[in-house]
Coordinates of C-alpha atoms and ligand atoms in Angstrom, one line a residue:
Chain B
M1 CA -38.4 -65.5 126.6
D2 CA -41.4 -63.2 127.2
V3 CA -43.4 -62.8 124.1
I4 CA -46.3 -60.5 123.3
V5 CA -48.6 -61.6 120.4
C6 CA -51.0 -59.2 118.7
V7 CA -54.1 -60.9 117.4
K8 CA -57.1 -59.8 115.3
K9 CA -60.5 -61.3 114.7
V10 CA -61.5 -61.3 111.1
P11 CA -64.5 -62.4 109.0
D12 CA -64.1 -65.5 106.9
T13 CA -64.9 -64.5 103.3
A14 CA -63.2 -67.1 101.2
E15 CA -66.3 -69.2 100.9
A16 CA -69.0 -66.6 101.8
D17 CA -71.3 -64.6 99.6
V18 CA -69.9 -61.0 100.2
S19 CA -71.9 -57.9 99.6
V20 CA -71.3 -54.2 100.3
D21 CA -73.7 -52.4 102.7
A22 CA -75.9 -49.5 101.8
G23 CA -73.4 -46.9 103.0
G24 CA -70.8 -48.3 100.5
R25 CA -68.0 -48.2 103.0
E26 CA -68.2 -51.7 104.6
I27 CA -69.4 -55.2 103.8
N28 CA -72.5 -56.8 105.3
K29 CA -71.2 -58.8 108.2
E30 CA -74.4 -60.2 109.8
R31 CA -74.1 -63.6 108.1
L32 CA -70.4 -64.0 108.2
T33 CA -68.4 -66.2 110.6
F34 CA -65.4 -64.7 112.4
A35 CA -62.2 -66.3 113.7
I36 CA -58.7 -65.4 114.7
N37 CA -56.7 -64.1 111.7
E38 CA -54.9 -67.1 110.1
W39 CA -51.4 -65.6 110.4
D40 CA -52.0 -64.6 114.1
N41 CA -52.9 -68.2 114.9
Y42 CA -49.4 -69.3 113.7
A43 CA -47.9 -66.4 115.7
V44 CA -49.6 -67.6 118.9
E45 CA -48.4 -71.2 118.3
E46 CA -44.8 -70.0 117.7
A47 CA -44.8 -68.0 120.9
I48 CA -46.1 -70.9 123.0
R49 CA -43.5 -73.2 121.4
L50 CA -40.7 -70.8 122.5
K51 CA -42.0 -70.8 126.0
E52 CA -42.3 -74.6 126.1
E53 CA -38.7 -75.0 124.8
D54 CA -37.2 -72.7 127.4
E55 CA -39.3 -70.6 129.8
G56 CA -41.1 -67.3 129.9
T57 CA -44.6 -66.0 129.3
V58 CA -46.9 -65.4 126.4
T59 CA -49.3 -62.4 126.4
V60 CA -51.9 -62.1 123.7
V61 CA -53.3 -58.7 122.9
T62 CA -56.2 -57.5 120.9
V63 CA -57.8 -54.1 120.3
G64 CA -61.5 -54.3 119.9
G65 CA -64.9 -54.7 121.5
K66 CA -66.1 -57.5 123.9
D67 CA -67.2 -59.6 120.9
K68 CA -63.4 -60.0 120.1
E69 CA -62.7 -61.7 123.5
D70 CA -63.2 -65.3 122.2
I71 CA -60.0 -65.2 120.2
L72 CA -58.1 -64.3 123.4
R73 CA -59.8 -67.2 125.3
R74 CA -58.9 -69.5 122.5
S75 CA -55.2 -68.3 122.6
L76 CA -55.2 -68.8 126.4
A77 CA -56.5 -72.3 125.8
M78 CA -53.7 -73.0 123.4
G79 CA -51.2 -72.1 126.2
A80 CA -50.9 -68.3 126.4
D81 CA -50.6 -67.1 130.0
K82 CA -52.3 -63.8 129.9
A83 CA -54.5 -61.7 127.6
I84 CA -55.2 -58.0 127.3
R85 CA -58.1 -56.4 125.4
V86 CA -58.0 -52.7 124.7
D87 CA -61.7 -51.8 124.9
M88 CA -62.3 -49.6 121.9
E89 CA -63.5 -50.1 118.4
D90 CA -61.0 -51.9 116.3
P91 CA -59.3 -49.0 114.4
E92 CA -59.8 -49.1 110.6
D93 CA -56.6 -47.2 110.1
S94 CA -53.3 -49.1 110.6
F95 CA -51.4 -46.1 111.8
V96 CA -54.0 -45.4 114.5
L97 CA -53.9 -49.0 115.5
A98 CA -50.1 -49.1 115.6
N99 CA -50.2 -46.1 117.9
V100 CA -52.5 -47.9 120.3
L101 CA -50.4 -51.1 120.3
C102 CA -47.1 -49.2 120.7
T103 CA -48.4 -47.3 123.6
L104 CA -49.6 -50.5 125.3
I105 CA -46.5 -52.6 124.5
K106 CA -43.9 -50.1 125.5
D107 CA -44.9 -50.4 129.2
Q108 CA -44.9 -54.2 129.2
K109 CA -42.0 -56.6 129.9
F110 CA -41.0 -58.4 126.7
D111 CA -38.2 -59.9 124.7
L112 CA -40.1 -60.5 121.5
V113 CA -43.3 -59.2 119.9
F114 CA -45.1 -61.3 117.2
F115 CA -47.6 -60.0 114.7
G116 CA -49.3 -61.7 111.8
A117 CA -47.6 -61.0 108.5
Q118 CA -50.9 -59.5 107.4
S119 CA -54.6 -59.6 108.3
G120 CA -56.7 -61.7 106.0
D121 CA -59.5 -59.1 105.5
F122 CA -57.5 -56.1 104.3
N123 CA -54.0 -57.6 103.6
S124 CA -52.3 -54.4 104.6
G125 CA -49.3 -56.1 106.3
V126 CA -48.0 -52.9 107.8
T127 CA -48.9 -52.8 111.5
G128 CA -46.1 -55.0 112.8
A129 CA -43.2 -53.1 111.2
M130 CA -44.8 -49.8 112.1
V131 CA -45.0 -50.7 115.8
A132 CA -41.4 -51.9 115.7
R133 CA -40.3 -48.6 114.4
M134 CA -42.4 -46.7 116.9
L135 CA -40.9 -48.8 119.7
G136 CA -37.4 -48.3 118.3
I137 CA -36.6 -52.1 118.1
S138 CA -35.4 -54.3 115.2
H139 CA -37.9 -56.2 113.2
A140 CA -38.2 -58.7 110.4
A141 CA -41.3 -59.3 108.2
M142 CA -42.6 -62.6 106.8
V143 CA -40.7 -64.8 109.3
N144 CA -41.1 -68.5 108.7
G145 CA -38.5 -69.8 111.1
V146 CA -37.2 -68.7 114.5
E147 CA -34.2 -70.1 116.4
V148 CA -33.2 -68.7 119.8
L149 CA -29.5 -67.8 120.2
D150 CA -27.8 -66.0 123.2
G151 CA -29.4 -62.5 123.2
S152 CA -30.4 -62.7 119.6
I153 CA -32.6 -64.7 117.3
K154 CA -31.8 -66.4 114.0
A155 CA -34.8 -65.7 111.9
S156 CA -35.7 -67.0 108.5
R157 CA -37.6 -64.6 106.2
E158 CA -39.6 -65.9 103.3
L159 CA -38.8 -64.5 99.9
E160 CA -40.3 -65.1 96.5
G161 CA -40.2 -68.5 94.8
G162 CA -39.5 -70.6 97.9
L163 CA -36.2 -68.9 98.7
N164 CA -35.5 -67.9 102.3
E165 CA -33.0 -65.4 103.8
I166 CA -31.5 -65.8 107.3
Y167 CA -30.9 -62.9 109.6
E168 CA -29.4 -62.7 113.1
I169 CA -31.4 -60.1 115.0
K170 CA -30.7 -58.7 118.5
L171 CA -33.3 -58.8 121.2
P172 CA -35.7 -57.2 121.9
A173 CA -37.2 -57.6 118.4
L174 CA -40.5 -57.8 116.6
F175 CA -41.4 -60.3 113.9
T176 CA -44.4 -60.6 111.6
I177 CA -45.1 -64.3 111.2
Q178 CA -45.9 -66.1 107.9
T179 CA -48.3 -69.1 107.7
G180 CA -46.8 -72.5 107.7
I181 CA -44.1 -71.7 110.3
N182 CA -45.5 -74.5 112.5
E183 CA -48.6 -76.6 113.0
P184 CA -50.9 -74.7 115.3
R185 CA -52.3 -77.0 118.0
Y186 CA -56.0 -77.9 118.1
V187 CA -58.1 -76.4 120.8
S188 CA -61.1 -78.1 122.2
I189 CA -64.2 -76.4 123.7
S190 CA -63.4 -78.0 127.1
G191 CA -59.9 -76.5 126.8
I192 CA -61.4 -73.1 126.2
R193 CA -63.6 -73.6 129.3
K194 CA -60.6 -74.6 131.4
A195 CA -58.7 -71.5 130.4
R196 CA -61.4 -69.3 131.9
K197 CA -59.3 -69.0 135.0
K198 CA -56.4 -67.4 133.2
P199 CA -56.2 -63.6 133.5
L200 CA -57.8 -61.5 130.8
D201 CA -57.4 -57.8 131.5
V202 CA -59.6 -55.2 129.9
M203 CA -58.1 -51.8 129.5
T204 CA -59.7 -48.6 128.4
P205 CA -57.8 -46.3 125.9
E206 CA -57.3 -44.0 128.9
D207 CA -55.7 -46.8 131.0
V208 CA -53.3 -47.4 128.1
G209 CA -52.6 -43.7 127.7
V210 CA -53.7 -43.6 124.0
T211 CA -53.4 -40.2 122.4
E212 CA -55.3 -39.2 119.3
V213 CA -53.5 -39.5 116.0
K214 CA -54.6 -38.6 112.5
P215 CA -55.5 -41.6 110.2
M216 CA -53.2 -41.9 107.2
L217 CA -55.8 -43.3 104.8
S218 CA -59.4 -42.3 104.3
L219 CA -61.7 -44.8 102.7
E220 CA -63.9 -43.3 99.9
K221 CA -65.8 -46.4 99.0
M222 CA -66.0 -50.2 98.7
Y223 CA -67.7 -51.9 95.8
L224 CA -67.9 -55.3 94.2
P225 CA -65.6 -55.8 91.2
P226 CA -67.4 -55.1 87.9
P227 CA -68.4 -58.3 86.2
G228 CA -65.7 -59.3 83.8
K229 CA -64.7 -62.3 81.8
I230 CA -65.8 -65.5 83.3
A231 CA -65.2 -69.2 82.6
E232 CA -67.7 -71.2 80.5
I233 CA -69.6 -73.1 83.1
I234 CA -70.1 -76.8 82.5
G235 CA -73.6 -77.6 83.9
G236 CA -75.4 -80.7 85.1
S237 CA -75.1 -83.0 88.0
P238 CA -71.5 -83.7 89.3
E239 CA -71.5 -86.9 87.1
E240 CA -72.8 -85.2 84.0
A241 CA -70.4 -82.3 84.4
A242 CA -67.5 -84.7 85.0
A243 CA -68.5 -86.6 81.9
K244 CA -68.5 -83.5 79.8
L245 CA -65.2 -82.3 81.2
A246 CA -63.7 -85.8 80.6
S247 CA -64.7 -85.6 76.9
L248 CA -63.4 -82.1 76.6
L249 CA -60.1 -83.0 78.1
K250 CA -59.8 -86.0 75.7
E251 CA -60.8 -83.9 72.7
K252 CA -58.1 -81.3 73.6
G253 CA -55.5 -84.0 74.0
A254 CA -55.0 -84.2 77.8
F255 CA -54.9 -88.0 77.7
Chain T
M1 CA -44.7 -34.4 90.5
T2 CA -41.5 -36.5 91.1
V3 CA -41.8 -40.1 92.0
Y4 CA -38.9 -42.1 93.5
I5 CA -39.0 -45.9 93.0
L6 CA -36.8 -48.7 94.4
A7 CA -35.0 -50.9 91.9
E8 CA -35.3 -54.3 93.6
H9 CA -32.6 -56.9 92.9
R10 CA -31.4 -60.1 94.5
R11 CA -28.4 -62.3 93.8
G12 CA -27.5 -60.5 90.6
E13 CA -30.9 -60.3 89.2
L14 CA -33.1 -57.3 88.7
M15 CA -36.7 -58.0 89.7
D16 CA -39.6 -57.4 87.3
V17 CA -41.4 -55.4 90.0
T18 CA -38.7 -52.7 89.3
F19 CA -40.1 -52.0 85.9
E20 CA -43.7 -52.4 87.1
S21 CA -42.9 -49.7 89.7
I22 CA -41.8 -47.4 86.9
S23 CA -45.0 -48.2 85.1
A24 CA -47.1 -47.4 88.2
A25 CA -45.2 -44.2 88.8
R26 CA -45.9 -43.1 85.2
R27 CA -49.6 -43.1 86.0
L28 CA -48.8 -40.1 88.2
N29 CA -47.4 -38.5 85.1
D30 CA -44.1 -37.1 85.8
E31 CA -40.4 -37.5 86.5
V32 CA -39.4 -41.0 87.7
V33 CA -36.2 -41.4 89.7
A34 CA -35.0 -44.9 90.5
I35 CA -32.9 -45.7 93.6
L36 CA -30.5 -48.6 93.2
L37 CA -28.6 -49.9 96.3
G38 CA -26.0 -52.5 97.0
T39 CA -22.9 -53.7 95.1
D40 CA -22.1 -54.6 91.5
L41 CA -24.8 -52.3 90.2
A42 CA -23.5 -51.1 86.8
D43 CA -25.5 -53.5 84.7
H44 CA -28.7 -53.0 86.7
A45 CA -28.2 -49.2 86.5
E46 CA -28.1 -49.3 82.7
K47 CA -31.2 -51.5 82.4
V48 CA -33.2 -49.3 84.8
A49 CA -31.9 -46.0 83.2
K50 CA -33.5 -47.1 79.9
Y51 CA -36.9 -46.4 81.3
A52 CA -36.3 -44.0 84.2
D53 CA -35.6 -40.3 84.0
K54 CA -32.8 -40.7 86.5
V55 CA -31.1 -43.4 88.4
L56 CA -29.4 -42.8 91.8
V57 CA -26.8 -45.4 92.6
V58 CA -25.4 -46.0 96.0
E59 CA -22.6 -48.6 96.1
D60 CA -22.1 -49.8 99.6
E61 CA -21.6 -53.4 100.6
R62 CA -23.1 -52.7 104.1
I63 CA -26.4 -52.2 102.3
E64 CA -26.4 -55.4 100.2
N65 CA -29.1 -57.8 101.4
N66 CA -29.9 -55.8 104.5
T67 CA -33.5 -54.5 104.7
E68 CA -32.6 -52.3 107.7
A69 CA -29.8 -50.6 105.8
Y70 CA -32.1 -50.2 102.8
T71 CA -34.7 -48.5 105.0
Q72 CA -32.2 -46.1 106.5
V73 CA -30.6 -45.2 103.1
I74 CA -33.9 -44.7 101.3
G75 CA -35.1 -42.6 104.2
E76 CA -32.0 -40.3 104.0
I77 CA -32.4 -39.9 100.2
I78 CA -36.2 -39.2 100.5
K79 CA -35.7 -36.7 103.4
K80 CA -33.2 -34.8 101.3
D81 CA -34.9 -34.8 97.9
K82 CA -38.6 -34.8 99.1
P83 CA -40.3 -36.5 96.2
K84 CA -44.1 -36.5 96.3
V85 CA -44.2 -40.3 96.3
F86 CA -41.8 -43.2 97.1
L87 CA -43.0 -46.4 95.4
M88 CA -41.8 -50.0 95.5
G89 CA -43.1 -53.5 95.1
N90 CA -45.2 -55.1 97.9
T91 CA -42.7 -57.9 97.8
S92 CA -41.2 -59.7 100.8
M93 CA -38.6 -56.9 100.8
G94 CA -41.4 -54.2 100.5
M95 CA -43.3 -55.7 103.5
D96 CA -40.2 -55.4 105.6
I97 CA -39.1 -51.9 104.4
A98 CA -42.1 -49.8 103.4
P99 CA -44.0 -49.6 106.7
A100 CA -40.9 -48.8 108.7
L101 CA -39.9 -46.1 106.2
A102 CA -43.4 -44.6 106.5
I103 CA -42.9 -44.2 110.2
D104 CA -39.3 -42.8 109.7
L105 CA -40.7 -40.2 107.2
D106 CA -44.0 -39.5 109.0
S107 CA -45.6 -40.5 105.7
P108 CA -48.9 -42.1 105.0
I109 CA -48.5 -45.6 103.4
A110 CA -50.7 -47.8 101.2
T111 CA -49.7 -51.4 100.5
D112 CA -50.7 -54.1 98.0
V113 CA -52.0 -51.3 95.7
V114 CA -53.5 -52.3 92.4
G115 CA -54.5 -48.9 91.1
I116 CA -53.1 -45.4 91.6
S117 CA -54.0 -41.8 90.5
E118 CA -53.6 -38.2 91.6
E119 CA -56.6 -36.0 92.3
G120 CA -55.9 -32.3 93.3
G121 CA -52.5 -33.1 94.7
R122 CA -53.8 -36.0 96.8
I123 CA -52.8 -39.6 96.0
K124 CA -55.7 -42.0 95.5
V125 CA -55.2 -45.8 95.5
N126 CA -57.3 -48.8 94.7
R127 CA -56.9 -52.0 96.8
S128 CA -58.5 -55.4 96.6
V129 CA -59.8 -56.7 99.9
Y130 CA -61.8 -59.6 101.5
N131 CA -60.2 -62.4 99.4
G132 CA -60.4 -60.4 96.2
K133 CA -64.2 -60.2 96.5
V134 CA -64.4 -56.4 97.1
L135 CA -62.5 -53.4 95.8
S136 CA -61.8 -50.2 97.8
D137 CA -60.8 -46.7 96.9
L138 CA -58.7 -44.8 99.5
V139 CA -57.2 -41.4 99.7
L140 CA -53.8 -40.8 101.4
R141 CA -53.4 -38.1 104.0
E142 CA -51.7 -34.9 102.7
A143 CA -48.0 -35.2 103.3
E144 CA -44.6 -34.2 102.0
T145 CA -44.0 -37.8 100.7
S146 CA -46.4 -40.7 100.5
V147 CA -45.2 -44.3 100.5
I148 CA -46.9 -46.8 98.1
A149 CA -46.2 -50.5 97.7
I150 CA -47.7 -52.0 94.6
R151 CA -48.9 -55.6 94.0
S152 CA -46.5 -57.5 91.8
G153 CA -47.8 -58.3 88.3
E154 CA -50.5 -55.7 88.4
F155 CA -48.9 -52.8 86.5
S156 CA -47.7 -54.0 83.1
A157 CA -44.2 -52.9 82.1
A158 CA -44.8 -53.9 78.5
D159 CA -45.2 -50.4 77.0
L160 CA -42.7 -48.4 79.0
E161 CA -41.4 -45.3 77.1
E162 CA -37.7 -45.2 76.6
K163 CA -36.0 -42.4 78.5
N164 CA -32.3 -43.3 78.7
G165 CA -32.1 -41.4 81.9
E166 CA -28.9 -40.1 83.6
I167 CA -27.1 -42.4 86.1
T168 CA -25.8 -40.6 89.1
K169 CA -23.5 -42.0 91.8
V170 CA -24.4 -40.9 95.3
D171 CA -22.2 -41.2 98.4
S172 CA -23.7 -43.7 100.8
P173 CA -25.6 -41.8 103.5
L174 CA -25.5 -44.9 105.8
K175 CA -24.0 -43.7 109.0
E176 CA -22.9 -46.9 110.5
T177 CA -22.9 -50.7 109.8
I178 CA -26.2 -52.2 111.0
E179 CA -25.3 -54.3 114.1
N180 CA -28.8 -55.3 115.3
K181 CA -29.9 -57.0 112.1
K182 CA -27.3 -59.0 110.3
F183 CA -27.9 -60.8 107.0
L184 CA -26.4 -64.3 107.2
E185 CA -27.3 -66.2 104.1
F186 CA -29.9 -67.3 101.5
V187 CA -31.4 -70.8 101.8
E188 CA -32.6 -72.5 98.6
P189 CA -35.8 -74.4 98.5
V190 CA -35.4 -78.2 98.7
A191 CA -36.1 -80.0 95.5
G192 CA -38.4 -83.0 95.8
A193 CA -39.0 -86.2 93.8
V194 CA -41.5 -84.6 91.5
D195 CA -41.0 -81.5 89.4
I196 CA -44.4 -79.9 88.8
T197 CA -43.0 -77.5 86.3
Q198 CA -42.4 -80.3 83.9
A199 CA -45.9 -81.8 83.9
D200 CA -48.3 -81.3 81.0
V201 CA -51.4 -81.9 83.2
L202 CA -51.6 -80.6 86.8
I203 CA -54.3 -81.7 89.2
S204 CA -54.1 -78.8 91.7
V205 CA -55.9 -78.9 95.0
G206 CA -56.6 -76.1 97.5
R207 CA -58.0 -75.7 100.9
G208 CA -61.4 -76.9 99.5
I209 CA -60.1 -80.5 99.6
K210 CA -60.8 -80.1 103.3
D211 CA -58.8 -83.1 104.6
K212 CA -55.5 -84.9 104.1
D213 CA -57.5 -88.1 103.7
N214 CA -59.0 -86.8 100.5
L215 CA -55.6 -86.4 98.8
P216 CA -55.5 -90.0 97.4
M217 CA -58.6 -89.0 95.4
A218 CA -56.5 -86.4 93.6
E219 CA -53.6 -88.8 93.1
E220 CA -56.0 -91.3 91.4
L221 CA -57.2 -88.6 89.1
A222 CA -53.7 -87.6 88.3
D223 CA -52.8 -91.2 87.6
A224 CA -55.8 -91.6 85.3
V225 CA -54.9 -88.6 83.1
G226 CA -51.1 -89.1 83.4
G227 CA -50.6 -85.9 85.4
V228 CA -49.2 -84.7 88.6
V229 CA -50.7 -83.3 91.8
S230 CA -49.9 -79.7 92.7
C231 CA -51.5 -77.4 95.3
S232 CA -52.1 -74.0 96.7
R233 CA -50.3 -72.7 99.7
P234 CA -52.6 -73.8 102.6
V235 CA -52.2 -77.4 101.6
V236 CA -48.4 -77.0 102.1
D237 CA -48.9 -74.9 105.3
Y238 CA -50.9 -77.8 106.8
D239 CA -48.2 -80.2 105.8
W240 CA -50.5 -82.3 103.6
L241 CA -48.1 -82.0 100.6
P242 CA -44.4 -81.0 100.4
K243 CA -43.4 -77.4 99.5
D244 CA -42.1 -78.3 96.0
R245 CA -45.8 -79.0 95.0
Q246 CA -46.9 -75.4 95.7
V247 CA -47.9 -73.2 92.9
G248 CA -47.6 -69.4 93.3
T249 CA -45.5 -66.4 94.1
S250 CA -43.9 -68.2 97.1
G251 CA -43.9 -71.5 95.4
K252 CA -43.4 -72.4 91.7
T253 CA -44.5 -70.9 88.4
V254 CA -46.0 -73.5 86.1
K255 CA -47.1 -73.5 82.5
P256 CA -48.8 -76.9 81.9
K257 CA -51.1 -77.6 79.0
F258 CA -53.9 -78.4 81.4
Y259 CA -54.4 -76.9 84.9
L260 CA -57.3 -78.3 86.9
A261 CA -57.9 -76.2 90.0
F262 CA -60.0 -78.1 92.7
G263 CA -61.2 -76.0 95.7
I264 CA -58.7 -73.1 95.0
S265 CA -60.2 -69.6 95.4
G266 CA -57.8 -67.9 93.0
A267 CA -55.8 -65.5 95.2
F268 CA -53.5 -63.4 93.1
Q269 CA -50.4 -65.1 94.8
H270 CA -51.7 -68.4 93.4
V271 CA -52.8 -67.1 90.0
A272 CA -49.4 -65.5 89.4
G273 CA -48.0 -69.0 89.4
M274 CA -50.4 -70.6 87.0
K275 CA -52.0 -68.1 84.7
G276 CA -49.6 -69.1 81.9
A277 CA -51.3 -72.5 81.6
T278 CA -52.8 -73.2 78.2
M279 CA -56.2 -74.4 79.5
I280 CA -57.4 -73.7 83.0
V281 CA -60.4 -75.5 84.5
A282 CA -61.8 -74.5 87.9
I283 CA -63.9 -76.7 90.1
N284 CA -65.3 -74.7 93.0
K285 CA -68.6 -74.6 94.8
D286 CA -68.5 -70.8 94.9
I287 CA -69.3 -69.1 91.6
K288 CA -68.0 -65.8 93.0
A289 CA -64.5 -67.3 93.5
P290 CA -61.9 -65.2 91.6
I291 CA -60.5 -68.4 90.0
F292 CA -63.5 -68.4 87.6
S293 CA -62.2 -65.2 86.0
V294 CA -58.9 -66.8 85.0
A295 CA -60.3 -70.2 84.0
Q296 CA -61.7 -71.0 80.5
Y297 CA -64.0 -73.7 81.9
G298 CA -65.6 -74.2 85.2
I299 CA -67.8 -76.6 87.2
V300 CA -69.7 -75.0 90.1
D301 CA -70.1 -78.0 92.5
D302 CA -68.6 -80.0 95.3
L303 CA -65.2 -81.2 94.3
L304 CA -65.5 -84.3 96.4
K305 CA -68.3 -85.4 94.0
V306 CA -66.8 -84.1 90.8
M307 CA -63.3 -85.5 91.3
P308 CA -64.0 -89.2 91.6
A309 CA -66.6 -89.0 88.9
L310 CA -64.1 -87.4 86.6
T311 CA -61.6 -90.1 87.4
E312 CA -64.1 -92.8 86.4
K313 CA -65.1 -91.1 83.2
I314 CA -61.5 -90.7 82.1
K315 CA -60.8 -94.3 82.8
E316 CA -63.9 -95.3 80.8
L317 CA -62.8 -93.1 77.8
K318 CA -59.3 -94.6 77.9
S319 CA -60.4 -98.2 77.9
Ligands
FAD401 C1 -46.7 -63.4 100.9 C2 -47.7 -64.4 100.5 C3 -47.3 -65.3 99.6 C4 -48.3 -66.3 99.2 N1 -47.9 -67.2 98.3 C5 -48.8 -68.1 97.8 C6 -48.4 -69.1 96.8 O1 -47.3 -69.2 96.4 N2 -49.4 -69.9 96.4 C7 -50.7 -69.9 96.9 O2 -51.5 -70.7 96.5 N3 -51.0 -69.0 97.9 C8 -50.1 -68.1 98.3 N4 -50.5 -67.3 99.3 C9 -51.8 -67.4 100.0 C10 -52.9 -66.8 99.2 O3 -53.1 -65.4 99.6 C11 -54.2 -67.5 99.6 O4 -54.4 -67.5 100.9 C12 -54.2 -69.0 99.1 O5 -53.9 -69.1 97.8 C13 -55.6 -69.6 99.3 O6 -55.6 -70.9 99.0 P1 -56.9 -71.7 98.6 O7 -57.5 -71.1 97.4 O8 -56.5 -73.1 98.5 O9 -57.8 -71.5 99.9 P2 -59.1 -70.6 100.1 O10 -58.8 -69.2 99.6 O11 -59.5 -70.8 101.5 O12 -60.2 -71.1 99.1 C14 -60.8 -72.4 99.2 C15 -61.7 -72.5 98.0 O13 -62.3 -73.8 98.0 C16 -63.7 -73.8 97.7 N5 -64.3 -75.0 98.3 C17 -64.4 -75.3 99.6 N6 -65.0 -76.5 99.7 C18 -65.2 -77.0 98.4 C19 -65.8 -78.1 97.9 N7 -66.3 -79.1 98.7 N8 -65.9 -78.3 96.6 C20 -65.5 -77.3 95.8 N9 -64.9 -76.1 96.2 C21 -64.8 -76.0 97.5 C22 -64.1 -72.5 98.3 O14 -65.3 -72.0 97.7 C23 -62.9 -71.6 98.1 O15 -63.0 -70.8 96.9 C24 -49.6 -66.3 99.7 C25 -49.9 -65.3 100.7 C26 -49.0 -64.4 101.1 C27 -49.4 -63.3 102.1
AMP402 N1 -57.3 -55.0 116.2 C1 -56.1 -55.5 116.4 N2 -55.7 -55.9 117.6 C2 -54.4 -56.4 117.8 N3 -53.6 -56.7 116.8 C3 -54.0 -56.4 115.5 C4 -55.3 -55.8 115.3 N4 -55.4 -55.7 113.9 C5 -54.2 -56.1 113.4 N5 -53.4 -56.6 114.3 C6 -52.1 -57.2 114.1 O1 -51.5 -56.6 113.0 C7 -51.2 -57.7 112.1 C8 -51.2 -57.2 110.6 O2 -52.2 -56.4 110.4 P1 -52.4 -55.5 109.1 O3 -51.3 -54.5 109.1 O4 -53.7 -54.9 109.3 O5 -52.4 -56.4 107.9 C9 -52.2 -58.8 112.4 O6 -51.8 -60.0 111.9 C10 -52.2 -58.7 113.9 O7 -51.0 -59.3 114.4

């Protein structure tokens, strides 16, 4: 099985203090840390597992500047065979991005293409299915289980409330991968260093043959949510706060 | 302006997002036509017609439970009728269908939409990004039809105006049976030993618990108050707790008397599963975490310090 995995580098904002920059169209990114999109990490792991079960290759692809290369190196260290970076600014617009990825992928040899179900920064969740449609191949979104059959894949899609639905999908196909499908392996710094010898191709948009397309969305502005209702904060040291909360819980009848 | 919406249903049940889609479509202030696909649709059609101006029903068993057939059939209907907007839920089904449909129709698409309006013929949407910490306004490109997928639970269907719209049967435009993507079956979630939906007190832990080795600390607190440990999705994804402990859209919906959220940021998929709790307490070191806007009480501190202290205090108060 030859698998292509599309990966994106995203800022970690779950625990960060996020502010919008002066232009009002982007957040301040200087103090944020970046990593491979959580969903994409599961996708890379799944591709490597398929290769290990049977045979084939795993190619990881990202569209972005040189600062994005570390997520490709990390994926190579996990066990991917080859990486491609399309050297252009990571397109803000999903349709523009899908166009670049489709143009690149259509000339590659593959049985399967994996995307993340969504990217953790904008949660669009559209690029995978768009690329499948542009390539003219079958797809399934929110896949949380993959089993290889002869010429097809048995794929489990995650639905609401813990329910799954199972499809049989003919190859070639494209899946968007949901978190929890596997346990991504750990990569060490020395592992990343060893993977330096693996090929990482840098292609210009011209090499890929990218044509200009019109974005589908235009961003007007970004802003912080207006302050709304907020919990009554119980202050003090952890012990003091815990004592007050314990009394409150008792008073309300929790125990 | 005419807006077409998808009436989503599964295993004989109409999904709430159907009515939320009608509610969202009404913000664009005009005719709302619902598309209903599959088999056994008579009951659904009546329920939807109550609030839609028109319901188009396509009975065809080749469409039932097949997202590819759905995409093709919706595409044919939209190409013919050319509504200004096609709108559906950003559900698991929506994530499979909507982007593919946008490519088929050469339409712009916005997903996970929480606000929608029209300005001079252009569709404008509001989306929440960066872990719910930032909002963004976006305008869709000029097009014959725009595709919108709305966030579940965001557009209230409580005050929908009754329309008692007309129900029209439409011949299936599906050309052939879908061979490349065959639906096989549904698989039910596995039930575990503990039923978190029955507990009065839930000690719920999120990614902030940091390590599997810290879980016994949560178990001790749960034992002290006579509650049960539940969790957010990453804790299940990491295999630290079984799936039946997960609260949220892809887990369980709980309504305990007390819900204590430790190290949970409050993503909408999580909040959807617990906002019905009588009293919510959030313990999180980030005051900006969205969970504090759903909680009645909060402690802004390290949960690894607060949790054991709380266990001790509760034990003291009980003795
Ligand atoms: C289709 C789909 C379905 C989903 N379904 C669900 C679902 O059913 N349930 C669900 O929960 N999620 C679901 N999610 C995931 C959801 O979007 C969030 O990613 C998830 O809820 C985040 O979990 P979390 O709050 O534990 O982690 P994070 O968002 O990473 O938050 C961790 C929090 O812990 C705090 N923290 C860290 N360390 C400490 C400390 N020492 N002390 C105190 N606080 C600390 C941080 O400030 C942060 O707020 C779904 C996502 C998708 C795309
Ligand atoms: N710059 C990028 N380069 C390569 N793949 C990307 C890029 N951005 C997004 N993707 C892929 O598209 C998926 C979904 O993105 P989105 O539609 O933006 O939510 C991600 O999980 C990645 O697999």
